[in-house]
Short mmCIF file of C-alpha atoms in Angstrom, two decimals:
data_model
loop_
_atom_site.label_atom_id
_atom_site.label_comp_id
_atom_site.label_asym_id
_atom_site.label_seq_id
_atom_site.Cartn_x
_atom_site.Cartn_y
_atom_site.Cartn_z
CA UNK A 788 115.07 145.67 58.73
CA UNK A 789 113.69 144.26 55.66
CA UNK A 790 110.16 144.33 57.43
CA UNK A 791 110.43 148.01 58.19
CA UNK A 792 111.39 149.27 54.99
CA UNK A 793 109.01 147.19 53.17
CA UNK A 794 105.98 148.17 55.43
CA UNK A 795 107.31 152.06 55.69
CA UNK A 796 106.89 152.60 52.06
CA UNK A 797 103.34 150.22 51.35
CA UNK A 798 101.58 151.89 54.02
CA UNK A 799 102.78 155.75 53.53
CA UNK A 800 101.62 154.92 49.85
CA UNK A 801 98.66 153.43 51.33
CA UNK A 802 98.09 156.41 53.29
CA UNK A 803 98.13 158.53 50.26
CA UNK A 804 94.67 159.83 49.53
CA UNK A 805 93.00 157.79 52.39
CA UNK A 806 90.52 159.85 54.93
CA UNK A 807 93.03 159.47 57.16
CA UNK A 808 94.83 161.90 56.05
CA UNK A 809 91.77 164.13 55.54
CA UNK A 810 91.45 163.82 59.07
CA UNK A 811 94.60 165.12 59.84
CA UNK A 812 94.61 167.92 57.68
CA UNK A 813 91.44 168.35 59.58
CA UNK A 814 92.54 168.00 63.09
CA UNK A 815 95.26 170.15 61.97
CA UNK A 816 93.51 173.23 61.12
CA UNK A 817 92.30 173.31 64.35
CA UNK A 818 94.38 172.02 67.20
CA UNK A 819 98.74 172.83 66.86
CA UNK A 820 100.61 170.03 64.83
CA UNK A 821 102.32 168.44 67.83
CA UNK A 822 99.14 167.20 69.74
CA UNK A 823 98.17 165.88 66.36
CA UNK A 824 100.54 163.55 65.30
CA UNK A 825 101.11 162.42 68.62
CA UNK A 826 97.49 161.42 68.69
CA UNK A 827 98.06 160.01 65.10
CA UNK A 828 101.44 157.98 66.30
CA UNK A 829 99.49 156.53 69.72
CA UNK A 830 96.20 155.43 67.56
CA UNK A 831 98.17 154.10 64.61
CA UNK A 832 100.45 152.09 66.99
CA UNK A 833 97.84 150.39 68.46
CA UNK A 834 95.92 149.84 65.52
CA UNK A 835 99.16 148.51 63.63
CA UNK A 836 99.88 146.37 66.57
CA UNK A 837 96.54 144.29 66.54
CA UNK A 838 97.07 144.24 62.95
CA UNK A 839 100.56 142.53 63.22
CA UNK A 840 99.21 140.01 65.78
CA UNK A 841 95.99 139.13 63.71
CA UNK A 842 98.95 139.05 60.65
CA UNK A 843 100.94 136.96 62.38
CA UNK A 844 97.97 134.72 63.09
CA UNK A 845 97.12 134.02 59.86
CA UNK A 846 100.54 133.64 58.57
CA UNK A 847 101.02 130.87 60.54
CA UNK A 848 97.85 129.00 60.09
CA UNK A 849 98.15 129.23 55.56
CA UNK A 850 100.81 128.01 53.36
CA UNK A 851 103.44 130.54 52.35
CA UNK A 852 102.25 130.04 48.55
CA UNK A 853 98.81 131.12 49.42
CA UNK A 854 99.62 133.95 51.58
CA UNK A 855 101.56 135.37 48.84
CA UNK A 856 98.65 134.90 46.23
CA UNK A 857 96.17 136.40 48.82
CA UNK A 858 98.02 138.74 49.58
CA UNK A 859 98.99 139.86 45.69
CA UNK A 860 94.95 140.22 45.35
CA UNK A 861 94.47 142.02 48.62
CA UNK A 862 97.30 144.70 47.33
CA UNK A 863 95.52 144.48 43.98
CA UNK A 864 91.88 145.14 45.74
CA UNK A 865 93.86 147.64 47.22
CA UNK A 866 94.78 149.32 44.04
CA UNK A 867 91.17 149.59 43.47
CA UNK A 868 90.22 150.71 46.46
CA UNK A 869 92.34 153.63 46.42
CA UNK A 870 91.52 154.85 42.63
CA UNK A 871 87.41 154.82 44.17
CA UNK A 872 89.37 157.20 46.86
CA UNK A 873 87.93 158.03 50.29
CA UNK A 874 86.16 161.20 51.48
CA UNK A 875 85.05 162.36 55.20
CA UNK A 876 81.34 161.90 55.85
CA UNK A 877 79.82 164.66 57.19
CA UNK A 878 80.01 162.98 60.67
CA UNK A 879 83.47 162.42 60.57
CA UNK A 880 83.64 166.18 59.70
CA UNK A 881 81.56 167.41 62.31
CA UNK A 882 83.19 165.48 65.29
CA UNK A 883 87.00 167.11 63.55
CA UNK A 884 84.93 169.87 63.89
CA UNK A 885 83.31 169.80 67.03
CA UNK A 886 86.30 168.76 69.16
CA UNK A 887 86.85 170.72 71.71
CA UNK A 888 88.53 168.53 74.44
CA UNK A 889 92.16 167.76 74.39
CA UNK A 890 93.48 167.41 71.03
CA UNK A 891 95.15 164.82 71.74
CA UNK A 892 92.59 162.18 73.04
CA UNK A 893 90.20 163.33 70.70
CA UNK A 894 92.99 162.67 67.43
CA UNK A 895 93.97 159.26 68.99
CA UNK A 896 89.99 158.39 69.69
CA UNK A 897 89.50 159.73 66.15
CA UNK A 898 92.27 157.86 64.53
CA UNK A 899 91.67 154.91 66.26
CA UNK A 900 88.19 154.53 65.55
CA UNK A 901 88.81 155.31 61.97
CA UNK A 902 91.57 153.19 61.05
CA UNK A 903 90.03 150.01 62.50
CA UNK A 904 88.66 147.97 59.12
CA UNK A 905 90.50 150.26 57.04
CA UNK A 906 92.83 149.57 54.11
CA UNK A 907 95.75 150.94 55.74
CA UNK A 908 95.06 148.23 58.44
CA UNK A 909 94.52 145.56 55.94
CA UNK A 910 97.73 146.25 54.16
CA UNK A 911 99.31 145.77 57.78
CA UNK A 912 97.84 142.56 58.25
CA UNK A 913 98.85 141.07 54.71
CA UNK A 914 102.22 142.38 55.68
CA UNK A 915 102.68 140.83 59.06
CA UNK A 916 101.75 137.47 57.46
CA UNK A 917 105.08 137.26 55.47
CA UNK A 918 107.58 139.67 57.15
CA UNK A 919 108.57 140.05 61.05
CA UNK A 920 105.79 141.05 63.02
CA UNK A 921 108.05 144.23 65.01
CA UNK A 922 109.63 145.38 61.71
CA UNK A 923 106.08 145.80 60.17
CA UNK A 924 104.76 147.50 63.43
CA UNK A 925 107.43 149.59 63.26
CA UNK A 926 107.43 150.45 59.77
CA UNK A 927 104.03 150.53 58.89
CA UNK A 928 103.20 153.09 62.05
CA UNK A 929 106.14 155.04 60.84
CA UNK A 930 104.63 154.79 57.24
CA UNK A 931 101.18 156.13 57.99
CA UNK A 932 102.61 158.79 60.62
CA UNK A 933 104.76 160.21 57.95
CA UNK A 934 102.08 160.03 55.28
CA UNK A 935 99.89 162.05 57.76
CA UNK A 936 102.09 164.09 58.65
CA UNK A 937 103.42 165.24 54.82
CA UNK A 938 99.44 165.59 54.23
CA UNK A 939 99.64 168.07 57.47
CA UNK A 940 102.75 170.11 55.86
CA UNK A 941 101.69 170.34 52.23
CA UNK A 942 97.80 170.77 53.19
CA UNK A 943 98.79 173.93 54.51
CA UNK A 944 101.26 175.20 51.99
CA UNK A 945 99.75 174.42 48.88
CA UNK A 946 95.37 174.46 50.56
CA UNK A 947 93.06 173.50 47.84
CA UNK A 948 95.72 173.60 45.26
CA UNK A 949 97.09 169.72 46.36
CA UNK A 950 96.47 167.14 42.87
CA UNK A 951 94.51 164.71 44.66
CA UNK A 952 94.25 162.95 41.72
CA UNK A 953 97.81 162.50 41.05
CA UNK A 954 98.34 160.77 44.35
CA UNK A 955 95.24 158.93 44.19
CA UNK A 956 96.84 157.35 40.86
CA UNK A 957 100.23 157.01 42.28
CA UNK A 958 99.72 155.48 45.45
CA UNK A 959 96.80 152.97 43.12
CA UNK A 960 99.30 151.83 40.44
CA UNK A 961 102.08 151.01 43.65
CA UNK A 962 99.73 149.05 45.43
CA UNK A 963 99.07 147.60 42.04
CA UNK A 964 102.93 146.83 41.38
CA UNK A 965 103.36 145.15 44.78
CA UNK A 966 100.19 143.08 43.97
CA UNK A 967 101.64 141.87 41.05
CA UNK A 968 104.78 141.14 42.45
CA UNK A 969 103.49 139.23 45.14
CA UNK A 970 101.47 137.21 42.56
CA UNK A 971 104.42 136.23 40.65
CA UNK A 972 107.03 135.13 43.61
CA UNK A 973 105.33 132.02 43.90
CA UNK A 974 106.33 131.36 40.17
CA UNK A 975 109.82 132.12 41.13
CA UNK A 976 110.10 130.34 44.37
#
């Protein structure tokens, strides 16, 4: 359970700001909610899954020390990452645009092509390498379905209004905090 919870809330604040949920928003203003997240749930579970196994992978192969320093940096690099923030190129936008197939193959072909490389995936991997590999799955899928899903729901309530920039600094300086505290277990171990 510890897995879940711990994955649940570093990748919906992962999630926070990311394309991803850019796409959704996307998908969303043109296809009906349900198709969408279902598409978002398949593609994320599958991505999350390969991320577990390659997690698991690695977290076998390193000492628990350096997995945990790696892993603060990664979160750190994270931190980063997300304050530089993420934006749809104009080919992502066009094929969101353009779809006019099922919505729900063309969200989980979206989604899945998207999220492969991407932070959210990366997170999932660092995670995996020190937690349960079915409690991160679980969590971290849950996580980013939620995340896209909230970005679904307040896209359309609040339209151009949302602060980007306030979650773009929240979801930075929690990826930052969980960096850090990964850094300093080791000291405490």
């Amino acid at each position: 359970m510890q897995a879940l919870w711990i994955s649940l809330v570093v990748i919906f604040v992962a999630e926070l700001g990311d394309k991803s949920q850019l796409m959704a928003l996307t998908f969303a203003t043109r296809f009906k909610t349900g198709p969408v997240l279902a598409g978002i749930t398949v593609a994320t579970a599958l991505v999350h899954l390969v991320s577990v196994g390659l997690g698991r992978l690695v977290g076998d192969a390193l000492p628990t020390t350096a997995i945990s320093i790696v892993a603060g940096l990664a979160f750190l690099a994270f931190a980063a990452w997300t304050l530089r923030g993420d934006e749809l190129t104009e080919e992502e936008k066009g094929k969101a645009a353009r779809t006019t197939r099922n919505a729900f193959i063309a969200v989980a072909v979206a989604f899945f092509l998207s999220e492969l490389g991407d932070k959210t995936m990366l997170a999932t991997i660092t995670l995996a390498t020190q937690h349960g590999w079915f409690g991160t799955w679980v969590g971290s899928t849950v996580g980013m379905v939620a995340a896209d899903a909230l970005a679904i729901v307040v896209g359309r309530f609040l339209g151009s209004r949302l602060p980007e920039k306030w979650i773009k600094y929240g979801a930075a300086a929690a990826f930052a905090v969980f960096g850090v505290l990964l850094l300093v277990e080791p000291l405490f171990a």
